[in-house]
Coordinates of C-alpha atoms and ligand atoms in Angstrom, one line a residue:
X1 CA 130.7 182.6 124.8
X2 CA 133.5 180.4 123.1
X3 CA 131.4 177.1 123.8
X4 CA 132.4 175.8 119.6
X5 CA 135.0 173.7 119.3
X6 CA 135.7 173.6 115.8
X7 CA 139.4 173.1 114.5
X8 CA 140.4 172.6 117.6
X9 CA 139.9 176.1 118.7
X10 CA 137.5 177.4 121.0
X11 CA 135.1 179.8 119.2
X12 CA 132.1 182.2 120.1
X13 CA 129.0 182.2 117.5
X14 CA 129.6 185.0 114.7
X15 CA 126.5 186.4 116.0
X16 CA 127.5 186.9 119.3
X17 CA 124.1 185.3 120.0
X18 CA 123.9 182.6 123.1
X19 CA 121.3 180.4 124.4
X20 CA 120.5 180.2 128.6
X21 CA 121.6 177.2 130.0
X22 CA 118.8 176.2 132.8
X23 CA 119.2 173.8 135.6
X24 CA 115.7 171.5 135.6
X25 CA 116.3 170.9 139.4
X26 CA 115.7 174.6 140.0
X27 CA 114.4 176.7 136.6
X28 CA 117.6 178.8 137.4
X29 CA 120.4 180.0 134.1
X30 CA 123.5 179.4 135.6
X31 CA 125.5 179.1 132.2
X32 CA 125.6 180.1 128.4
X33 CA 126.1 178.4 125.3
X34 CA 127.1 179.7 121.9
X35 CA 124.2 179.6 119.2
X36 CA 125.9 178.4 116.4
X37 CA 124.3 177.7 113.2
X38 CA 124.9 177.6 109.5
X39 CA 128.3 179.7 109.5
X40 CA 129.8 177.6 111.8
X41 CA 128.7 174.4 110.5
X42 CA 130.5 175.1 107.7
X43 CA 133.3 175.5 109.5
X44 CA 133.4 172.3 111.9
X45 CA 132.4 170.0 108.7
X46 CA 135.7 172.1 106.8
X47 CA 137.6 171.4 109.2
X48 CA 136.8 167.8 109.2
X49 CA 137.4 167.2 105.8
X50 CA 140.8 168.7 106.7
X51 CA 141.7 166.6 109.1
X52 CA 140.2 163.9 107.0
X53 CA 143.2 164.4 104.4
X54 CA 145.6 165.4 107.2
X55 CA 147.5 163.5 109.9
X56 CA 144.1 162.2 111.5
X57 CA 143.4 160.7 108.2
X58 CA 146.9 159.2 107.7
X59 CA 147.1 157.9 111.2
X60 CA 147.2 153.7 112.0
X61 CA 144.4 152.2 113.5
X62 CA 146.8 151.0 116.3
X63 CA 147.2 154.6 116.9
X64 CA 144.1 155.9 116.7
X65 CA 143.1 153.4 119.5
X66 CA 145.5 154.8 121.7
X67 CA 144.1 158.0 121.9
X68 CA 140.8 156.5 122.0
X69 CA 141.8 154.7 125.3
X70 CA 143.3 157.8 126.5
X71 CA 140.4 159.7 126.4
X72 CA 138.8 157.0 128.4
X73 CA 141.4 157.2 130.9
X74 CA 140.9 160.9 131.1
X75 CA 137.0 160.7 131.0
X76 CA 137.5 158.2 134.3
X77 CA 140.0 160.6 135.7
X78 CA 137.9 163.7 135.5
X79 CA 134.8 162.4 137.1
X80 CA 134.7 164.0 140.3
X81 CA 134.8 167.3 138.1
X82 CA 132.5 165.8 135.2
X83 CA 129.9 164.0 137.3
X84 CA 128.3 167.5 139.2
X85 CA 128.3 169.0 135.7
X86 CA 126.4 166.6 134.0
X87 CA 123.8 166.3 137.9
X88 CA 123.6 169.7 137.0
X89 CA 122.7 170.4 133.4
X90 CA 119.9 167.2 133.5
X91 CA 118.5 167.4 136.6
X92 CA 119.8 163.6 137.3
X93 CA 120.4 162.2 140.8
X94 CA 124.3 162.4 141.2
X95 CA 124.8 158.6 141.3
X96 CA 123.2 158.0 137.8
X97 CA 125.1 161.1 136.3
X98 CA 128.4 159.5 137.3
X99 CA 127.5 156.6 136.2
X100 CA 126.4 158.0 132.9
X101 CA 130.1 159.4 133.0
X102 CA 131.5 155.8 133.4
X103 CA 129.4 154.9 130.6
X104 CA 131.0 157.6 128.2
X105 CA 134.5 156.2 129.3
X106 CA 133.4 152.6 128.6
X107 CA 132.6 153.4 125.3
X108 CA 136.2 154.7 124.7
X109 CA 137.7 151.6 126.3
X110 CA 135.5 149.2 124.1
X111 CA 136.0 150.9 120.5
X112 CA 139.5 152.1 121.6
X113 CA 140.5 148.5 122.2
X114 CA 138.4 147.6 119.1
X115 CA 140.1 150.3 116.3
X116 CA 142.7 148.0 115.0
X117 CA 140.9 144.7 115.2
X118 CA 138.4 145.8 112.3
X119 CA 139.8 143.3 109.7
X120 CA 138.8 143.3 105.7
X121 CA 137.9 139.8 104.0
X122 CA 139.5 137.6 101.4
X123 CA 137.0 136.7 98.7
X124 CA 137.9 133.0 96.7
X125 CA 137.1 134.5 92.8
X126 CA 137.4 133.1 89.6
X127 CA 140.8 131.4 88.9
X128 CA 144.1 134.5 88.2
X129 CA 142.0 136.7 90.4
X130 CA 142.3 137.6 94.1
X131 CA 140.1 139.9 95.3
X132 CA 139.9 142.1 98.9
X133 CA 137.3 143.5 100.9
X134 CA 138.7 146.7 102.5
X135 CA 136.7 148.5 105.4
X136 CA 137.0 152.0 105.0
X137 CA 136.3 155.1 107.2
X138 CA 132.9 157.1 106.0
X139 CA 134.8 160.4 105.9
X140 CA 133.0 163.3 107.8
X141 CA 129.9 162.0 110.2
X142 CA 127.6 164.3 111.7
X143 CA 126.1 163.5 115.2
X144 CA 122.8 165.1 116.5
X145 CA 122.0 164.1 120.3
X146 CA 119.2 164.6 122.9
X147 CA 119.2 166.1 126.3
X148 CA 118.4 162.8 128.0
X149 CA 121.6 161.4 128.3
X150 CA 123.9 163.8 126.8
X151 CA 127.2 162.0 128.1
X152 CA 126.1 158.7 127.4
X153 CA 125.1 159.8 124.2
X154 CA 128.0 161.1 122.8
X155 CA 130.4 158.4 124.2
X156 CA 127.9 155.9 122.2
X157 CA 127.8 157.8 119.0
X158 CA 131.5 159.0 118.6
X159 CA 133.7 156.3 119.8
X160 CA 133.0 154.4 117.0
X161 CA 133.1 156.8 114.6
X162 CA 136.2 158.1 115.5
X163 CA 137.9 154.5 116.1
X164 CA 137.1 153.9 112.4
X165 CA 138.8 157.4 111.7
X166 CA 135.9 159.5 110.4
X167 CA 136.2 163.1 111.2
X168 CA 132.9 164.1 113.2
X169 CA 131.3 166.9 113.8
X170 CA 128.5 167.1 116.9
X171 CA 125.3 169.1 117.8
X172 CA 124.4 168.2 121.1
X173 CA 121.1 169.4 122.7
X174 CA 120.5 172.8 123.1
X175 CA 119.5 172.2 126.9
X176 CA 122.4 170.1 127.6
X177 CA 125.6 170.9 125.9
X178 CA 128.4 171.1 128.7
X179 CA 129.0 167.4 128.8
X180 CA 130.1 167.7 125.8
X181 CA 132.3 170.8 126.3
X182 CA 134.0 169.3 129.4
X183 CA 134.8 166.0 126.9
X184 CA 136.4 168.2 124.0
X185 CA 139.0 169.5 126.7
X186 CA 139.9 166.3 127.4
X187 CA 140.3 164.3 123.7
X188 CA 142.2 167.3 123.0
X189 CA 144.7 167.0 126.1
X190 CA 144.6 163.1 125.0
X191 CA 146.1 163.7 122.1
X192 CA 143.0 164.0 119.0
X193 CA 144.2 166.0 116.5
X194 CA 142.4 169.5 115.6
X195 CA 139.5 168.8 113.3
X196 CA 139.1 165.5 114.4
X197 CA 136.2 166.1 116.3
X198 CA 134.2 169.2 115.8
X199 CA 131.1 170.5 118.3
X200 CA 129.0 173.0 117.3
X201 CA 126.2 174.7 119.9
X202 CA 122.8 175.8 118.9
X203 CA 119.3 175.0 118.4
X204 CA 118.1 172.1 116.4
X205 CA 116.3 173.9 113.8
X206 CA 119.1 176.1 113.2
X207 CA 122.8 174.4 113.9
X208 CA 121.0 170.4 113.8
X209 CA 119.2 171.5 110.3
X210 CA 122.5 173.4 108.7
X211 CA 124.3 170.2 109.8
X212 CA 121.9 167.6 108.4
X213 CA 121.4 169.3 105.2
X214 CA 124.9 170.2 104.7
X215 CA 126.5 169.0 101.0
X216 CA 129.9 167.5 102.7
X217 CA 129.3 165.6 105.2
X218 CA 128.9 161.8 104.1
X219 CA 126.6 160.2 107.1
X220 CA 124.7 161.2 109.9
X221 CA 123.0 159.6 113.1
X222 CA 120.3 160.6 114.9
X223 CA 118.9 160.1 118.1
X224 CA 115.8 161.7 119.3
X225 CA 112.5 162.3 118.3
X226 CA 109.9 160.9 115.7
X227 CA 109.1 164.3 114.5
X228 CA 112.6 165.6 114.1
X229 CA 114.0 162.2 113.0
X230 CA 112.1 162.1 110.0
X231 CA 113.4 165.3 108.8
X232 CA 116.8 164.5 109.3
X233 CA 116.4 161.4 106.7
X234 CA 114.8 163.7 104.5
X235 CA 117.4 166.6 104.7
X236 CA 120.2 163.5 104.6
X237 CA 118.1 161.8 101.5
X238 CA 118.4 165.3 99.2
X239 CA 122.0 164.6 99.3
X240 CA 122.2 160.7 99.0
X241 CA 124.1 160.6 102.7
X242 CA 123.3 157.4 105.1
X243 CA 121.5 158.1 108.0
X244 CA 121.1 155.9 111.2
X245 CA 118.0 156.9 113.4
X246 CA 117.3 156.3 116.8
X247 CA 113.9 157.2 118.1
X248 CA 111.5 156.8 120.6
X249 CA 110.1 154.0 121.9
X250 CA 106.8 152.3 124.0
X251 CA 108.7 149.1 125.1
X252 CA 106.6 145.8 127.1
X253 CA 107.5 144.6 130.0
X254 CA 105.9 141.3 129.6
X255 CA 105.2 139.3 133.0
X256 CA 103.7 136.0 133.1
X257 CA 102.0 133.8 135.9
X258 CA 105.4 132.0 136.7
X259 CA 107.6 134.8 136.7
X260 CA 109.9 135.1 139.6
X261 CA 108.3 138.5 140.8
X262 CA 111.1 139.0 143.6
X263 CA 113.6 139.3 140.8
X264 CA 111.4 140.8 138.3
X265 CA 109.3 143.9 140.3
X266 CA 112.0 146.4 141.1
X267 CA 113.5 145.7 138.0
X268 CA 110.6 146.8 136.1
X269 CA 109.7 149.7 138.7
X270 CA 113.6 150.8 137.9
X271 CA 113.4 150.8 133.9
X272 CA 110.5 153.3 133.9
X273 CA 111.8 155.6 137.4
X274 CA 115.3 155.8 135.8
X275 CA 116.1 159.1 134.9
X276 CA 112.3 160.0 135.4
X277 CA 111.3 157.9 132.4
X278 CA 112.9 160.0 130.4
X279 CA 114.7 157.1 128.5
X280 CA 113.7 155.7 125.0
X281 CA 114.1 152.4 126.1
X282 CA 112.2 153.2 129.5
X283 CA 109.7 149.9 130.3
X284 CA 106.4 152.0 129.8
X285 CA 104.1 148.9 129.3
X286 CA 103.5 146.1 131.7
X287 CA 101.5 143.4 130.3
X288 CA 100.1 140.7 133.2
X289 CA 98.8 137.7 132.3
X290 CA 95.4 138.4 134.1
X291 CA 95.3 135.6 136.5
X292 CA 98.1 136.9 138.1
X293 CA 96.9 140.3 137.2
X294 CA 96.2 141.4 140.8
X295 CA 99.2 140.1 142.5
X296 CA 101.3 141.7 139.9
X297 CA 100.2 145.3 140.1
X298 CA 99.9 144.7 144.2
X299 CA 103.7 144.1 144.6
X300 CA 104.4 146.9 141.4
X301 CA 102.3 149.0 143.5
X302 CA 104.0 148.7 146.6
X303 CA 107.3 149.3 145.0
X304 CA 106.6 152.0 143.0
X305 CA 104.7 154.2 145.8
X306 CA 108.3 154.2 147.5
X307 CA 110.1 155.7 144.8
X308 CA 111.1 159.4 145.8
X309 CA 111.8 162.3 143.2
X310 CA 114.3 165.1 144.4
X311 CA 117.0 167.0 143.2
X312 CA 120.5 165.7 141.6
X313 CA 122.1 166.3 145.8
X314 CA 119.2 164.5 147.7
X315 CA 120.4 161.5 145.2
X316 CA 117.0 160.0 145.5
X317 CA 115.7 157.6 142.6
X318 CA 114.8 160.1 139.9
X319 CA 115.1 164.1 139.3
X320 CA 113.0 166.3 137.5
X321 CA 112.1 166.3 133.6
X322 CA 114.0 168.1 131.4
X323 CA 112.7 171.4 130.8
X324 CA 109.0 173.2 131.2
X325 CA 107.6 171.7 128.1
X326 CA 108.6 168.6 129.0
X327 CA 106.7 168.4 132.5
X328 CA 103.9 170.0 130.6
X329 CA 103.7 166.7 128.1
X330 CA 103.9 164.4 130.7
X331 CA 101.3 166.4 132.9
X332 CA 99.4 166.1 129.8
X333 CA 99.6 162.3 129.8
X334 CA 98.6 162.0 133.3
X335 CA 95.6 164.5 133.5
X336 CA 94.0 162.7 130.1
X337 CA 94.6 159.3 131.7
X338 CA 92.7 160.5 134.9
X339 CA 90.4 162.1 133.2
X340 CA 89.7 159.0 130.8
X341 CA 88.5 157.2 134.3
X342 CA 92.0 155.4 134.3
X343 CA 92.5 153.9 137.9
X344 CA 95.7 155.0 139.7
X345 CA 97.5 152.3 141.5
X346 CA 100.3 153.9 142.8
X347 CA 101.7 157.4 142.9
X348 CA 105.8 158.5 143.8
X349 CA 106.6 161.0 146.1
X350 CA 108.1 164.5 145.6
X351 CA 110.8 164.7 148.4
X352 CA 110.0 167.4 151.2
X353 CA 112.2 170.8 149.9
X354 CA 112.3 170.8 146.5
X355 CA 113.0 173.7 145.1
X356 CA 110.3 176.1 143.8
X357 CA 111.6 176.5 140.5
X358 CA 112.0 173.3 139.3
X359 CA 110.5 171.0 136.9
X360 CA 109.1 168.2 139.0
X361 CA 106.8 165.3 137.7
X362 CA 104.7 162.9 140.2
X363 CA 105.7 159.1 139.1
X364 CA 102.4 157.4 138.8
X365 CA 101.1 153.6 137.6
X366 CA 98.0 153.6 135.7
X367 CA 95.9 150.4 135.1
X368 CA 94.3 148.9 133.8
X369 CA 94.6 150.7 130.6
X370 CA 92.7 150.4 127.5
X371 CA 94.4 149.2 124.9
X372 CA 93.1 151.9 122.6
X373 CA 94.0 154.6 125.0
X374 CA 96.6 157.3 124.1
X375 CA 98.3 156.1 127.1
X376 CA 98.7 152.5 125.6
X377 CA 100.6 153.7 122.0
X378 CA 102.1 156.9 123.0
X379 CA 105.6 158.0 124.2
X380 CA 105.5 160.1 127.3
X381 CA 109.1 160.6 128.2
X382 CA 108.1 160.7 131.4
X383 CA 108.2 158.3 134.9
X384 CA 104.5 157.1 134.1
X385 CA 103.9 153.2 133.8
X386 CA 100.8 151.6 132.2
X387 CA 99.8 148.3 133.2
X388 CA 97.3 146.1 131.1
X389 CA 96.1 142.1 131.3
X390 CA 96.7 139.7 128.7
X391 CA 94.8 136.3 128.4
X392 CA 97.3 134.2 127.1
X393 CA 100.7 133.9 125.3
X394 CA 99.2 135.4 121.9
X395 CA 97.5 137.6 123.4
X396 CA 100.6 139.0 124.9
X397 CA 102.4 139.0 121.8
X398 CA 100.0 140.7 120.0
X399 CA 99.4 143.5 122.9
X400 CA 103.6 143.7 122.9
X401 CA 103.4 144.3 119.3
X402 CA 100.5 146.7 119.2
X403 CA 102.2 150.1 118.6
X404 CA 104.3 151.7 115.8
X405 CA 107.2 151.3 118.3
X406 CA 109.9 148.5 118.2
X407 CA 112.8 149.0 120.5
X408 CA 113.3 147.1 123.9
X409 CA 111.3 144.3 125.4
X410 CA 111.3 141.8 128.5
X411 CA 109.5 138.5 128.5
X412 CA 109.2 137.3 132.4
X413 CA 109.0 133.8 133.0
X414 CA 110.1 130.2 134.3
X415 CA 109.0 128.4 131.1
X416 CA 112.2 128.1 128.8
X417 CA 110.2 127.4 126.0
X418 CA 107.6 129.8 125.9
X419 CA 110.8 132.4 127.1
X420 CA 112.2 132.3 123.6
X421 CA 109.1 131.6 121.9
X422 CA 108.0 135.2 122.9
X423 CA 111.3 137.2 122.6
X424 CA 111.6 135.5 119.0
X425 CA 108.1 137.0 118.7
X426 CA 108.3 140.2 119.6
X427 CA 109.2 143.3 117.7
X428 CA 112.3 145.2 119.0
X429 CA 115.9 145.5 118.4
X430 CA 116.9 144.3 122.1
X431 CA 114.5 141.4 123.9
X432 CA 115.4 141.2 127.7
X433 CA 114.9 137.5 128.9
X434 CA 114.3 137.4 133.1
X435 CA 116.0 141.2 133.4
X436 CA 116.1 144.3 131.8
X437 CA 118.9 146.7 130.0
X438 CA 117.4 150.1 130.2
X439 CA 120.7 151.9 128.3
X440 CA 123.4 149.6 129.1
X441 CA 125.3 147.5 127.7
X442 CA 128.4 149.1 125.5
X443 CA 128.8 145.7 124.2
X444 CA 125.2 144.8 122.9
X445 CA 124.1 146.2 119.7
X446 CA 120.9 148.1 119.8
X447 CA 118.7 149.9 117.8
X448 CA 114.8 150.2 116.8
X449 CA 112.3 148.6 114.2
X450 CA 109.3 149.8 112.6
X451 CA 109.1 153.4 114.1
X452 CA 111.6 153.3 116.4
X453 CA 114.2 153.7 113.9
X454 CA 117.0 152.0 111.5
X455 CA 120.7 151.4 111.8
X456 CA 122.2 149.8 114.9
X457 CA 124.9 151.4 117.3
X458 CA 127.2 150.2 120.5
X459 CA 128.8 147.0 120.0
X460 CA 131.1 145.9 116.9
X461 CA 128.2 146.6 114.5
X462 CA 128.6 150.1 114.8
X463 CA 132.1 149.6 113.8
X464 CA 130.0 148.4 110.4
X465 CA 127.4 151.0 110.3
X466 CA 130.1 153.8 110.7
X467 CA 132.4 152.5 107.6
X468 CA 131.4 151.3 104.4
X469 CA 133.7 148.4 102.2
X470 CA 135.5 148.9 99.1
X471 CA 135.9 145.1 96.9
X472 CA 139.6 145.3 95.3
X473 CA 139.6 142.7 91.9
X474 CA 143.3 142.4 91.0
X475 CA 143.8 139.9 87.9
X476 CA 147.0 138.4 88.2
X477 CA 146.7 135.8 85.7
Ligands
NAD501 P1 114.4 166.2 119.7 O1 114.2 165.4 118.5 O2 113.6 167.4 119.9 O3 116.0 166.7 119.7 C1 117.0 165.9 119.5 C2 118.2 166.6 118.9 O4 117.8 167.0 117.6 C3 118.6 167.9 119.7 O5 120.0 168.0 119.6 C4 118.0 169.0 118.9 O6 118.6 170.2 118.9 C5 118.1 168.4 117.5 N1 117.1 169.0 116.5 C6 115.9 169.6 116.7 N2 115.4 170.0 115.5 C7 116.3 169.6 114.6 C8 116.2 169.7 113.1 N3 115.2 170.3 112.5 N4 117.3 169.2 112.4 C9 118.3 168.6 113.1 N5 118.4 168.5 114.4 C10 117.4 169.0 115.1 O7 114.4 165.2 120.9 P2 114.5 165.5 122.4 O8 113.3 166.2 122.9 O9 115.8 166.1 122.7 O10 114.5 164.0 123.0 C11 113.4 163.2 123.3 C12 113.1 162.2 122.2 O11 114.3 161.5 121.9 C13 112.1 161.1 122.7 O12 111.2 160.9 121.7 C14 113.0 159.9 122.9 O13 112.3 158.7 122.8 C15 114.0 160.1 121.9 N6 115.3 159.3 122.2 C16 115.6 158.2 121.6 C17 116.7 157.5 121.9 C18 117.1 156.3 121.2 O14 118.3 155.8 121.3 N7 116.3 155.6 120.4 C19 117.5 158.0 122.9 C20 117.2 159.1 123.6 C21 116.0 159.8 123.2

């Protein structure tokens, strides 16, 4: 199976060795992928240094936009092709899996348009000096990404590295790697030089290790897991490379008296459905103020009963979960909330037909919650929504900031003041005032605190994060 694209060749794994590629909507293989791993890391990150020192590296930033726009173009223009692929390999409702492709070709439009607007700085110095502030490319980056939104993902985490003319080299998810595949075809035909960008198959503990621990490559970004993510900045750490992570999260939706519920409820019954909760920014937590405690879970209730759960055709509001072990955590999570006495207040429904194979989770609302439950700290990564009562607007705060997760949050209310009180309050990287950005947003810069990780992406910070400065001091006298 010539899935690696390294050089810009098409290779098989020197083992011969591939990995099943399984539909979630069914529990059917319907593809292989290569299984790549420490010999053909070496490769992709040689080839990047290549094309480091080659025309990619000697090409303008003017340039390099261009083709950066051009594979946007071609992303857009490939949908109808793109869009079943990506329905296929996740599980997702078609609609969200071409949107997910528009996504990936809005991230080439934005840092395509951005490449040659990344100015250095004048620094005033002592007098007879002038000194510069040059941005400069990293050199090689390596890219690990997770199944959940494998085109969004890489859209997000190569666009900027390749508009500030790093050479990458990418390890997408072992369960969802033809996105990626599909995309490869059409930088190349857009015009990215060979070695440019680099994509090498395989398991995480094999490829994603070799990658992460390999000598050459000068930065690396993460997104997935906790578990995972922490040895990634150790494997990075042994060789003194920077590493952005990007992991999980356990974000509040907080909703208070005076919120407008019309506007808020299927917001917040959206940003934990979406992609069957499967999203690190997914809204897990809504936090009531108790007065309105009832009346908030009635009309969350009512809403979230309706949602339906079907395959990526039936184009309903959510698919299945990933893969077997994924329905098993989240299974896990429900089953230890009932059995904790946890009341349910509203269950989704599994859409008549589905077939027998696949990997199908109920969406259910929980509450109220304890606050010391497992179901109050922990990520599922799964369409399950925990709703708790506050007292008042410390009380909230403190509940919003009770886990080791600090990634998205909403405050929901008609008081201005107590609206940015809160979001200046609350720990997170994003704070939603009155709506909610579950994944969108090219423009706004996002990224975790405390456990939910370091290092920001989309928007012109990544341009930052994926370059580092070099001060010039000329004495001139
Ligand atoms: P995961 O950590 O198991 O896998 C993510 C990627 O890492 C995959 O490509 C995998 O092959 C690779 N990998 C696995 N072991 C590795 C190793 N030892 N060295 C290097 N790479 C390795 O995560 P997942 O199960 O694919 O995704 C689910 C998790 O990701 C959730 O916890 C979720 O919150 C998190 N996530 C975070 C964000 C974010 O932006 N913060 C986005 C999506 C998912």
């Amino acid at each position: 199976m010539e899935t690696m694209f390294i050089d810009g060749k098409w290779i098989a794994a020197q083992s011969g060795e591939t990995i099943d590629v399984v539909a979630p909507a069914d529990g059917q293989v319907f593809d292989r992928i290569g299984r790549g791993g420490m010999y053909e890391i070496d490769l992709a990150v040689r080839a990047a240094r290549k094309a480091r020192s080659g025309a990619w590296g000697r090409m303008s930033a003017t340039e390099r936009g261009r083709i950066l726009t051009k594979i946007g173009v071609g992303v857009l223009d490939a949908i109808d092709l793109f869009a079943p692929i990506e329905a296929r390999d996740t599980g997702k409702p078609m609609t969200t899996a071409r949107n997910d492709i528009v996504v990936l070709a809005r991230y080439f439009e934005f840092y395509g348009a951005a490449a040659d607007k990344v100015h250095g700085e004048v620094i005033p110095f002592l007098d007879g000096y002038a000194v510069q502030l040059l941005r400069d490319p990293l050199g090689v980056t390596a890219h690990i990404i997770p199944w959940n939104y494998p085109a969004q993902m890489l859209g997000r985490t190569l666009a900027p590295a390749l508009a500030m003319g790093n050479a990458a080299v990418l390890k997408p998810a072992e369960d969802t790697s033809l996105s990626a595949l599909k995309f490869a075809e059409i930088a190349m035909a857009a015009g990215l030089p060979a070695g440019a960008l680099n994509i090498v198959t395989g398991y995480g503990h094999e490829a994603g290790a070799a990658l992460t621990a390999h000598p050459d490559i000068n930065f690396a970004t993460f997104t997935g897991s906790n578990e995972v993510g922490t040895m990634v900045q150790r494997a990075t750490a042994a060789n003194v490379v920077k590493c952005v992570l990007e992991l999980g999260g356990k974000s509040p939706q907080i909703v208070f008296a005076d919120a407008d519920l019309d506007r808020a409820v299927p917001i917040i019954v959206k940003a934990i459905i979406q992609n069957a909760g499967q999203t690190c920014t997914a809204g897990s937590r809504l936090l009531i103020e108790r007065k309105a405690y009832d009346e908030v879970v009635g009309r969350v209730a009512e809403a979230f009963s309706k949602t339906r759960v079907g395959t990526p055709e039936m184009d309903l509001d959510c698919g299945p979960v990933m893969n077997p072990a994924q329905l098993a955590r989240v299974q896990g999570f429900i089953d230890a909330a009932k059995s904790d006495g946890i009341p349910v207040l509203a269950e989704g429904k599994l859409a008549a037909g589905l077939p027998s194979g696949g990997y199908y989770a109920t969406p259910t609302l929980f509450g109220p919650v304890p606050r010391n439950n497992k179901l109050a700290r922990d990520e599922v990564f799964g369409p399950v929504l925990a709703a708790f009562p506050f007292a008042d607007e410390a009380d909230a705060i403190a509940l919003a900031n009770g886990t080791d997760y600090g990634l998205l949050a909403a405050v929901w209310t008609e008081n201005a003041g107590r609206l940015t009180r809160v979001a200046k309050a609350v720990q997170a990287g994003q704070v939603f005032m009155n709506c909610y950005g579950a994944g969108g947003g090219v423009e706004l810069p996002f990224g975790g605190t405390k456990r939910s990780g370091h290092g920001r992406e989309k928007g012109l910070l990544a341009l930052e994060e994926m370059s580092s400065t070099k001060t010039l001091v000329h004495y001139h006298g």
